[in-house]
mmCIF file of C-alpha atoms in Angstrom:
data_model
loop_
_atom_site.group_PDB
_atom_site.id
_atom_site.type_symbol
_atom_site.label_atom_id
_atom_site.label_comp_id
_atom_site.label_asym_id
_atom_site.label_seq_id
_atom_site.Cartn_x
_atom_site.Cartn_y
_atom_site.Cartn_z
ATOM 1 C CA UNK A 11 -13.575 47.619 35.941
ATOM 2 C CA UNK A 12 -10.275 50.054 35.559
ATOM 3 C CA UNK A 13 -8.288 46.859 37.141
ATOM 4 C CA UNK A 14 -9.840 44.666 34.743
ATOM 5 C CA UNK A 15 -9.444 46.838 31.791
ATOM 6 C CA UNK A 16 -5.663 47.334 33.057
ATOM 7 C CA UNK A 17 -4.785 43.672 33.528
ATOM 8 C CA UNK A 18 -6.659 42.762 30.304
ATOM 9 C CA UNK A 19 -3.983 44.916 28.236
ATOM 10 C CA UNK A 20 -1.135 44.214 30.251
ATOM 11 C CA UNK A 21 -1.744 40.770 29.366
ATOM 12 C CA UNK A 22 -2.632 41.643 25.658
ATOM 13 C CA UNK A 23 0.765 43.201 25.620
ATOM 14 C CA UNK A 24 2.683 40.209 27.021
ATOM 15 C CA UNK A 25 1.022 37.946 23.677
ATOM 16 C CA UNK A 26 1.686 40.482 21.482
ATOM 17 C CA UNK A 27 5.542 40.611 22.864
ATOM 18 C CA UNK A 28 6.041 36.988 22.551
ATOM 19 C CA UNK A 29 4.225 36.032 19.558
ATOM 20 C CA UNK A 30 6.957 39.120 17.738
ATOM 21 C CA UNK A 31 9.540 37.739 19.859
ATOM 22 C CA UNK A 32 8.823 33.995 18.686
ATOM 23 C CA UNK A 33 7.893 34.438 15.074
ATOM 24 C CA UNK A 34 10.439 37.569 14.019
ATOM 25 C CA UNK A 35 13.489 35.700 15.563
ATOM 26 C CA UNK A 36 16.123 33.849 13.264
ATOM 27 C CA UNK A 37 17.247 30.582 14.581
ATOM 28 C CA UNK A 38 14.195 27.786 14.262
ATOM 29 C CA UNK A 39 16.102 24.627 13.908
ATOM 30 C CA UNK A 40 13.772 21.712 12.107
ATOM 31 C CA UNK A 41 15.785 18.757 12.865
ATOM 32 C CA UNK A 42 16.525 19.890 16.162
ATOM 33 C CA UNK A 43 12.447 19.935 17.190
ATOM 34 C CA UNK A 44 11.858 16.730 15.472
ATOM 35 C CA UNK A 45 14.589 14.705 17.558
ATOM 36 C CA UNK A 46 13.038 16.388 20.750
ATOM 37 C CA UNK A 47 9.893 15.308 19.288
ATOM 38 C CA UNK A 48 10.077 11.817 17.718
ATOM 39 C CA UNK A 49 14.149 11.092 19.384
ATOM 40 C CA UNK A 50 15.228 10.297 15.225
ATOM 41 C CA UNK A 51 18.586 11.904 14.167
ATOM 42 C CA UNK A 52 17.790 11.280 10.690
ATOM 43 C CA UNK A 53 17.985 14.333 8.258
ATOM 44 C CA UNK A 54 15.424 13.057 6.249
ATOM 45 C CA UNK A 55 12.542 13.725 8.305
ATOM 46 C CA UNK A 56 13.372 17.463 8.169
ATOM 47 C CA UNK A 57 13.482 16.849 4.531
ATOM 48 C CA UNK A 58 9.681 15.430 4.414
ATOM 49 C CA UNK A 59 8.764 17.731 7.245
ATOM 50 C CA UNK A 60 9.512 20.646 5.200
ATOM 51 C CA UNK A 61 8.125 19.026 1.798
ATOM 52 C CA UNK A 62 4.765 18.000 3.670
ATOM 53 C CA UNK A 63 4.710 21.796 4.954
ATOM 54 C CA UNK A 64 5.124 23.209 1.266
ATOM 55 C CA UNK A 65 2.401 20.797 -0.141
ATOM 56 C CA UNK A 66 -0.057 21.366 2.608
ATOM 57 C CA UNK A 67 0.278 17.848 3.651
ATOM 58 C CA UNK A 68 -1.344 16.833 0.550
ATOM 59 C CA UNK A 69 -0.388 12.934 0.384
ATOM 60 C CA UNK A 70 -1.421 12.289 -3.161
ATOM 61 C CA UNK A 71 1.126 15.171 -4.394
ATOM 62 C CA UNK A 72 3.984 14.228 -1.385
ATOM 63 C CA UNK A 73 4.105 10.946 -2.908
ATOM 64 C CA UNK A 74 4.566 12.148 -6.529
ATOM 65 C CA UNK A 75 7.000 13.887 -5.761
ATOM 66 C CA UNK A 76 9.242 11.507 -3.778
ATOM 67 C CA UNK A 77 8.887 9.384 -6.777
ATOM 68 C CA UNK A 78 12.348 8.465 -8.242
ATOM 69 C CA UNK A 79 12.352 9.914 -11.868
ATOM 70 C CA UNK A 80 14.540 7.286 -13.523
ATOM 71 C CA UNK A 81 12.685 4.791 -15.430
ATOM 72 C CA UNK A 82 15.094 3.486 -18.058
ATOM 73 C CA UNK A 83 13.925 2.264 -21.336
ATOM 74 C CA UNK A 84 10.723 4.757 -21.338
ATOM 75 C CA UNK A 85 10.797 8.037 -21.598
ATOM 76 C CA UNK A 86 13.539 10.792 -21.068
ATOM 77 C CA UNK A 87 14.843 12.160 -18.132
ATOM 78 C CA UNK A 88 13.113 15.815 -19.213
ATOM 79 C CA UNK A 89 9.898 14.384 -20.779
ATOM 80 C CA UNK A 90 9.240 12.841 -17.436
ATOM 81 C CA UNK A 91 10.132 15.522 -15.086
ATOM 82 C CA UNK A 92 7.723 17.764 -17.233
ATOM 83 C CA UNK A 93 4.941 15.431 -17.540
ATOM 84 C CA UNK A 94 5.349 14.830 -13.582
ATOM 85 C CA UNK A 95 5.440 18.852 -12.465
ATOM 86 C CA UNK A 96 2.466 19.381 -15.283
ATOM 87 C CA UNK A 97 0.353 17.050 -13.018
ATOM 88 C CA UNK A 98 1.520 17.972 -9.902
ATOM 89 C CA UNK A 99 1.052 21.894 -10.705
ATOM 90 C CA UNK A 100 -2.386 21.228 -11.629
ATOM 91 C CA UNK A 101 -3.219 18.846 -8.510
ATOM 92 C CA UNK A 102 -1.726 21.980 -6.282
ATOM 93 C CA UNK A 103 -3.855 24.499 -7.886
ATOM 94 C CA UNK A 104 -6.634 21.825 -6.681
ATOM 95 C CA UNK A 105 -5.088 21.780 -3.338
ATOM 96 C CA UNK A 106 -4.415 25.869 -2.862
ATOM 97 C CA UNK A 107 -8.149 26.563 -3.525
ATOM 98 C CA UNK A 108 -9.912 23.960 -1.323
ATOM 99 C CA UNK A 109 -7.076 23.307 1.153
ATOM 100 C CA UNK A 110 -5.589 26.366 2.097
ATOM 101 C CA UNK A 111 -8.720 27.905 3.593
ATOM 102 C CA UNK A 112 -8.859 24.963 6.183
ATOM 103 C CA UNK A 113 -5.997 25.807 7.831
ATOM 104 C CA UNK A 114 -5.627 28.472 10.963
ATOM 105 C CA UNK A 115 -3.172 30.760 12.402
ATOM 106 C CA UNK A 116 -1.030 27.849 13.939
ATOM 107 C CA UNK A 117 -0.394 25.999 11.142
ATOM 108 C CA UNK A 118 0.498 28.703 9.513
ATOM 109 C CA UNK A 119 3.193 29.924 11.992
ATOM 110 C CA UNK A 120 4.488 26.258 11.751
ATOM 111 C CA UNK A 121 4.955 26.326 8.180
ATOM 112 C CA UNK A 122 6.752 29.682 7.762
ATOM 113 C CA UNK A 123 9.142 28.379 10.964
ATOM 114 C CA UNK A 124 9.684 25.619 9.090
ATOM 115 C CA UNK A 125 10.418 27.282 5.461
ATOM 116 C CA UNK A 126 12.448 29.676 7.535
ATOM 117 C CA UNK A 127 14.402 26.975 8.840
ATOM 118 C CA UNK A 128 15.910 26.201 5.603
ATOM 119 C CA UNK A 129 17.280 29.934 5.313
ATOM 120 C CA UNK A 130 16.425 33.087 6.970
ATOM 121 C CA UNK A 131 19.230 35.423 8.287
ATOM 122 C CA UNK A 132 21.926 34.713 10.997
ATOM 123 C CA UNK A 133 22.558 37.053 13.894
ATOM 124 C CA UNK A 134 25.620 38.503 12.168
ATOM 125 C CA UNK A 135 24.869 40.486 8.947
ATOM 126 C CA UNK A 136 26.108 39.277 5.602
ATOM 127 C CA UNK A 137 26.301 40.807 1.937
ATOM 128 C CA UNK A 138 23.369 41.059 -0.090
ATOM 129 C CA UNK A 139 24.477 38.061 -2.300
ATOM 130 C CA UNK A 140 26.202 35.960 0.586
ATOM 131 C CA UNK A 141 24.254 32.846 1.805
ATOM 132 C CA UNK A 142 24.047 32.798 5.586
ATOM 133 C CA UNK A 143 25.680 29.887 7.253
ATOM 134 C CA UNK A 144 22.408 28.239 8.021
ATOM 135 C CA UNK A 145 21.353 28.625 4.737
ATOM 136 C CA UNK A 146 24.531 27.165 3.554
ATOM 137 C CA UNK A 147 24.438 24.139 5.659
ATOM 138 C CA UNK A 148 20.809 23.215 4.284
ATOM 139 C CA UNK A 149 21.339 23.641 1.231
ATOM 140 C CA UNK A 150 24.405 21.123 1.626
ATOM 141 C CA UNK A 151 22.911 18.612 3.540
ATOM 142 C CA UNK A 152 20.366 18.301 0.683
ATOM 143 C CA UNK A 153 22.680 17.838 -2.146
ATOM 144 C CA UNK A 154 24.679 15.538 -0.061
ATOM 145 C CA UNK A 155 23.070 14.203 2.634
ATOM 146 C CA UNK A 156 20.987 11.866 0.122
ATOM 147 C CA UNK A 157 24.415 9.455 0.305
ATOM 148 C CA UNK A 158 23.700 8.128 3.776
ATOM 149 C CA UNK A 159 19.670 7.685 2.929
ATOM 150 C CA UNK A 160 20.468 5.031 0.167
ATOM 151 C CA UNK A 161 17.912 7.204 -2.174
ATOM 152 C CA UNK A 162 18.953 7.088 -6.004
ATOM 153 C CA UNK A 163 18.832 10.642 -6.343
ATOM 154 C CA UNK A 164 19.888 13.645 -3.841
ATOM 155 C CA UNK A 165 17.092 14.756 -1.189
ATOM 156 C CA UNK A 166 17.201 18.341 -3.089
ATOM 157 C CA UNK A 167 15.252 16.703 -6.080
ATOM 158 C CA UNK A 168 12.298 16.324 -4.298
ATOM 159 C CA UNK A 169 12.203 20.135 -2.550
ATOM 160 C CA UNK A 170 12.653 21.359 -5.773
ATOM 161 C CA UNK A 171 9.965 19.493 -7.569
ATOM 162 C CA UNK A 172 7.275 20.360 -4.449
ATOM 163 C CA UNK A 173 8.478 23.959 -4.710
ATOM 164 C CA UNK A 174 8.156 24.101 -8.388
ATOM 165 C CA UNK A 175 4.506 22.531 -8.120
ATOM 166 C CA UNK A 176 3.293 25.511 -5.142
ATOM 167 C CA UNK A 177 5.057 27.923 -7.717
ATOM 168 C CA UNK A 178 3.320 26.648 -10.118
ATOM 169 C CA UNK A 179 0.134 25.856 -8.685
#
């Protein structure tokens, strides 16, 4: 029973080690996994990835806010992007209260990897109002990298829009 009780902790120890090790390090690269996973270079599967992960995989609100926002002739630019983040706010609030419950530990650890993956801190240390380089390089590839898509508008309009409805939900 002393063996058992030994070995039991010993291995106890060894989780707790690599669960700190795994979540509390910097470095989890989104794109990286998904080509190991799927083989796709693209950039914009990170880009859903990460917008799936904010919305709880909700498809209803993903595809509102992938929407393009231009429709010319109707309404402004502003009166739109209001009306849209009104109804997506209030279909996250739906979402948050019945969704959020149904998920477990693992998806959870997936989805702050993957928000971390967007930002987080390099090795080396940087001012308190200096980007990182990772962070630097996402936030670039999502202004620009919406050229080689063929989308009308920048891949950043999106992550802002399902990071405005979780906010707001």
């Amino acid at each position: 029973s002393m063996a058992v009780a030994i070995l039991t902790t010993l291995y106890l120890s060894a989780v707790d080690l690599m669960a700190r090790t795994f979540l509390c390090s910097s470095g989890f690269n989104l794109e990286r996994l998904i080509f190991e996973v799927t083989s796709d270079v693209s950039q914009d599967l990170g880009t859903q990835a990460f917008i799936k992960t904010v919305l709880f995989g909700d498809n209803d609100l993903y595809q509102s806010v992938m929407r393009p926002t231009v429709k010319i002739g109707q309404n402004s630019l502003e009166e739109e992007e209001l009306g849209r983040s009104k109804k997506d706010a209030d279909k996250m609030a739906i979402v948050l209260t019945t969704k959020s419950t149904d998920f477990g530990l693992a998806e959870d650890v997936l989805r702050n990897l993957i928000l971390e993956s967007y930002g987080g801190k390099d090795p080396k240390p940087v001012g308190i109002l200096e980007a990182s380089a990772r962070h630097e390089h996402a936030v670039k590839m999502l202004v620009v990298g919406g050229a080689s898509t063929g989308r009308v508008e920048p891949p950043v309009v999106p992550v802002v829009r399902a990071l405005c409805a979780y906010a707001a939900g």
